[in-house]
Amino acid sequence: CDSRLPLTFTPAPAPAPARDQFQEELVIRPLHSGDIYASFQFRTLWDTDFLQERQKKVSHYRLFPKSLGQVLSKFSVRELHISFTQGFWRTMQWGQPFIPSPPGAELWVWFHHTVSDVDGNWKELTNVLSGIFCASLNFIDMTNTVQPSASFKPLGLGNATDHRFLRYATLPREIVCTENLTPWKKLLPCGSKAGLAVLMKSEKLFHSSFHSQAVHIRPICQDEQCTSKAWELRQTLNVVFDHYTSGQGKKEWSLFKMFSRTLTEACPLASSSKVYVDITDNPELFELSPATHLLSRAVVLGDRRTYSVYDLTRAETFGQLRSFNLLLRWKGDNMLRPLLHAERYVAGFGLQTGEIHTVIYNNHPYRAFPVLLMDSVPWYLQLYVHTLTVTSKSRDNKPSYIHYQPAKDRHRPHLLEMLIQLPPHSMTEVTVQFERALLKWTEYTPDPNHGFYVGSSVVSALVPSMVAMSTNFTQDQPLFSSFVPVKEESSYFVRVYTEPLLVNLPTPDFSMPYNVICLTCTVVAVGYGSFYNLLTRTFQVDEPSPPLAKRLANFIRRIRGVPLLA
Amino acid sequence: MGLLSDPNRRKALTNLLTRLNAPICMVCYLAAIVWFMGLAFEPFTLRTYMSENAMGSTMVEERFSSGERALSLAKEFDAHKTKAGGMPVEWLVKAMQARGLEVFTQSFSRKLPFPDENKERYMVRGTNVYGILRAPRAPRTEALVITAPCSPGNSNNQAVGLLLALAQYFRNQIFWAKDIIFLVNEHDLIGMQAWLEGYHHTNITGMEYSPLQGRAGSIQAALSLELSSDVITSLDLILEGLNGQLPNLDLANLFYAFCQKLGVLCTIQGKLQRNDWDTAEGYTHAAQTMMLMVLKQACGRSWGDHGLFLRYHIEAASIRGINGFRHYKMDVATIGRLLEGMVRKLNNLLERLHQSYFFYLLPSLSRFVSIGYYMPAFGLLAVILLLRVSFPGLMLHVCFSVSLQPSGPGVLTVLTPVVISHLTGVALYLLPVHLQEMAVEHFPVSETEAVVLTAVAIYTAGLALPHNTQRLLSGEGTEQGWKVLKLTALLYLAVLLGCTALINFSLGFVLAVTLVPITASMTPHMPKALSALAMVLLSPAFTILYCVFIYQELIEAPVSVSEGWMLFLSVISQGILDHALYGSLVYPLLALFVYPCWLMFWNILFWS
């Protein structure tokens, strides 16, 4: 931790060695498209152990939210990542985000290896989280849960690779709104009353092009030697503001314009509270006021960036007005191409078959690199795996690793994971055909004509870096650059989510059952009945019996031996 | 049903049907015509209503006001179009980018099977430009499309101007839940076809195109815009799409609702609505409007750029600005507001448009005839064919002959004409396009004329078939033979017309009206010359000719016989082109099924 809290801001002096600490951080990155990206990160570190069974249960909570701590120990969770996103991260315009997330809700959890009933724990956990975050996570069940074998490795301590203890699910249809933001804000030690969180006014956060909030919990090392372990809770919130709709065409931004608030103090419980502004492209692209002399350099996502740092724990940051407002003015425009980029769409028409196309771009001029593609497709799209093709530069590209788990109708989705080598400066297309299943009439959603969602596919890759990544693990790195551990200098980890798909399934006209019942009953009763009757009955010509007098006369005639009467 | 299992009553019914067969058939035919004409009578039709809740109750406020900007953009577009001699791709890309859209282009090329003389094109090469307005906080799963064709000459500049002005206005709004694609397509339908095939990554018509770079999920609805003047007097709504497909009626209702709200004169088939339904003129007007719709639907071509969307299950309509000589004029801003309102309501949709009717006829914009009302008219015609199957002696005779003499001449006598008629049909379908080079070499005609005249020649040559068929068959045709053939042909025609009417009611009905009377009464014992004349006059080709004349009469542009003949030839070439370019099914249906079926009856007439 870099700086002690100034005495003027601390209401009560902390006990000598605090076992938990809290940091907050806001990064503002002007994007090349002219939009502005604001990323909040809040980190709580606590060197306790929720999973130690021999010790007594953790019961005294200070900064760490108790609701989450109890969940961790009850369900023996080793690592938990949950994100709620409204909108789609436009990689082509905005570059890579600090922490990517797919549209809708995403949840992935590594359970402790002592858990015997993983599925049971998972089911309960999703229901509990559903309550905590006020979201429809209870719709996660076995039909949309998968166990990826390679794409989602633990990000924290420990190198367990047995994916039996991993569960991954997405809800692409989940709509994120203020009701999810409020419980998320309540997990912060200062709530939304002080510190950076005062900026989170929902009417502004949801007046944006992209909104994503997430919670990541994992065990990490306390220091470089990893002598002691600590639990890290990271809460992140990413917003992209559209200069066009809110700026009325004027390319000018300030904290007040973005959030309709200015900052007046740091969270008193925070050991560090900083605002970073990406000024790498300064002064060509924009000018910043007030200027600061504090600069920080970091290597983020394969790029060397320079940041202006505003330390909110210092009184001089707020100036004479005791309020801190940042102003940005654009001067120019330029465009950058992200090295890795993916998109997906459904090809074909009609309601019987279709084809899922996933297109992955490697924009690196001369380096090839492998990517892991993970696709989880609901069972009602019946994939024809024999039609799977991977082509790069119009040549067949054989994946070096394929993990495929076929779906079971109404029980389990398809899971397809592939390791694909992307040639330099290329477009790789993965296609697979599918047939749309006919659902049972109770399985349709209330609005079946809207269509059915297929979650984003996930592309995970170690992208070759243009500059050397720093691998040394130090505490004073900014939070946004320290989420994914960097193992080697030459590459950095990127995860790209494609857009979810909306697929129409053959849908009966639900307003017609009455007509259909009438029609079928009529056809069965009239048509089938009479035809069945005609086909099965044997017809005989029925001779009418002669009257009694005639029979008597014939009887007599037979005795007499004369011809009978006709 | 005791009626069928009781032999006595069954006999009575059969007797009745046999005895009164001809009168019943006549009554059915007249009833069908009367029923159909009655559909346009207002008290018999239903008032249109909005079925989709998401569009009905939520009124939107239209604020678009940059009509002037739209016009100046139109002028600029015009200048760049004349300078570039076609689509000003670079200017459009810049203009769309400046409005904050993600812009992409698609180039395409298509070689027509033979030159299109109406539009003067053969080798088509072009570029589509489209910009995607990304909806904030939406995951790229749904989209709406607004298109404006880049037409040659002076037309449609205002549509492109309005499109750009709308894009600029829409970009500043926060309420979009679906991405909006603004598309300017070159070479009208061909460009549209290329774009749609590119978007859905299919290739059904052999088009060459570059793959699309940007997409926006599944398209929910599309509007095509055609404006050629700064002020307009009324807006015309065009619904008829490829193969007679129609968009959901709610789309028409939406257009009508906004025209009412903004006080815009709106027409359908170019005809204003009248309120005097109880007068003869009022009824005639409604009947004419409906007849126009039937004729347009029957010909199976796409009457606007919207028509190609329907194949992909995207509800679409074209809106065309008309500048007539009326006093009431409105500016581009009003049309912009109308479009804004429509797009905003479509944006509110939670599901695809599916609540309202997909099968309907419109005698006016506020009245519609649903499938339940118009189908009986066709049903009455189809019943005639089934009644004729039970024609005295025909059914029973055939049944007996088949059951008693399984090795009789029946099969061969029937099969030969059937096969030969169908081979003629295949020749009519394949040869015109494939033989054009040979025809051009030997005759002093252009390719288009060659194709059409070859088609007419093959059609006429088919009339000589009965003699050839007879020569192939050893021996004389028997009485039994023609009855078997007639039974087959009647059942064939009934199934053919029934299937056609289910998919495209208008086509099925028009064919049935002309084909049913003559085919139902055909026997070899009728006076040859007279019935041959009647058959030819009621053959599929003459049906097309009549349709051309009636259509011209209805759009108040009557033509002379020679002009009509020229139009008839161009209709045939257009039909063949529509089939090759967009996959319209009317030409193959007529050539491969209807014409052979008619030839089978022609065979019966000359049965010796």
Short mmCIF file of C-alpha atoms in Angstrom, two decimals, chain A residues 84-86 105 129-137 174-187 206 211 213-215 235 237:
data_model
loop_
_atom_site.label_atom_id
_atom_site.label_comp_id
_atom_site.label_asym_id
_atom_site.label_seq_id
_atom_site.Cartn_x
_atom_site.Cartn_y
_atom_site.Cartn_z
CA PHE A 84 -23.96 -8.12 -15.28
CA THR A 85 -23.69 -6.32 -18.56
CA GLN A 86 -26.09 -4.23 -20.53
CA ALA A 105 -25.25 -12.14 -16.86
CA LEU A 129 -26.70 -14.99 -5.59
CA SER A 130 -29.95 -14.34 -7.34
CA GLY A 131 -31.25 -12.94 -4.08
CA ILE A 132 -28.12 -10.97 -3.29
CA PHE A 133 -27.91 -9.27 -6.68
CA CYS A 134 -31.62 -9.08 -7.35
CA ALA A 135 -31.14 -10.83 -10.68
CA SER A 136 -32.68 -13.82 -12.45
CA LEU A 137 -29.70 -16.06 -11.75
CA GLU A 174 -30.69 -10.81 -18.48
CA ILE A 175 -31.50 -7.10 -18.40
CA VAL A 176 -29.38 -5.05 -16.05
CA CYS A 177 -30.84 -2.02 -14.38
CA THR A 178 -30.83 -0.01 -11.16
CA GLU A 179 -32.22 -2.89 -9.14
CA ASN A 180 -28.94 -4.72 -9.77
CA LEU A 181 -26.81 -1.66 -9.17
CA THR A 182 -28.18 -0.90 -5.72
CA PRO A 183 -27.26 -4.23 -4.08
CA TRP A 184 -23.89 -4.07 -5.83
CA LYS A 185 -23.21 -0.62 -4.34
CA LYS A 186 -24.21 -1.84 -0.90
CA LEU A 187 -21.32 -4.28 -0.91
CA PHE A 206 -27.72 3.89 -17.60
CA HIS A 211 -22.75 -0.67 -18.70
CA GLN A 213 -20.79 -4.35 -13.28
CA ALA A 214 -18.98 -7.30 -11.85
CA VAL A 215 -17.81 -9.00 -8.69
CA GLN A 235 -15.91 -4.95 -7.63
CA LEU A 237 -18.03 -1.14 -12.92
#
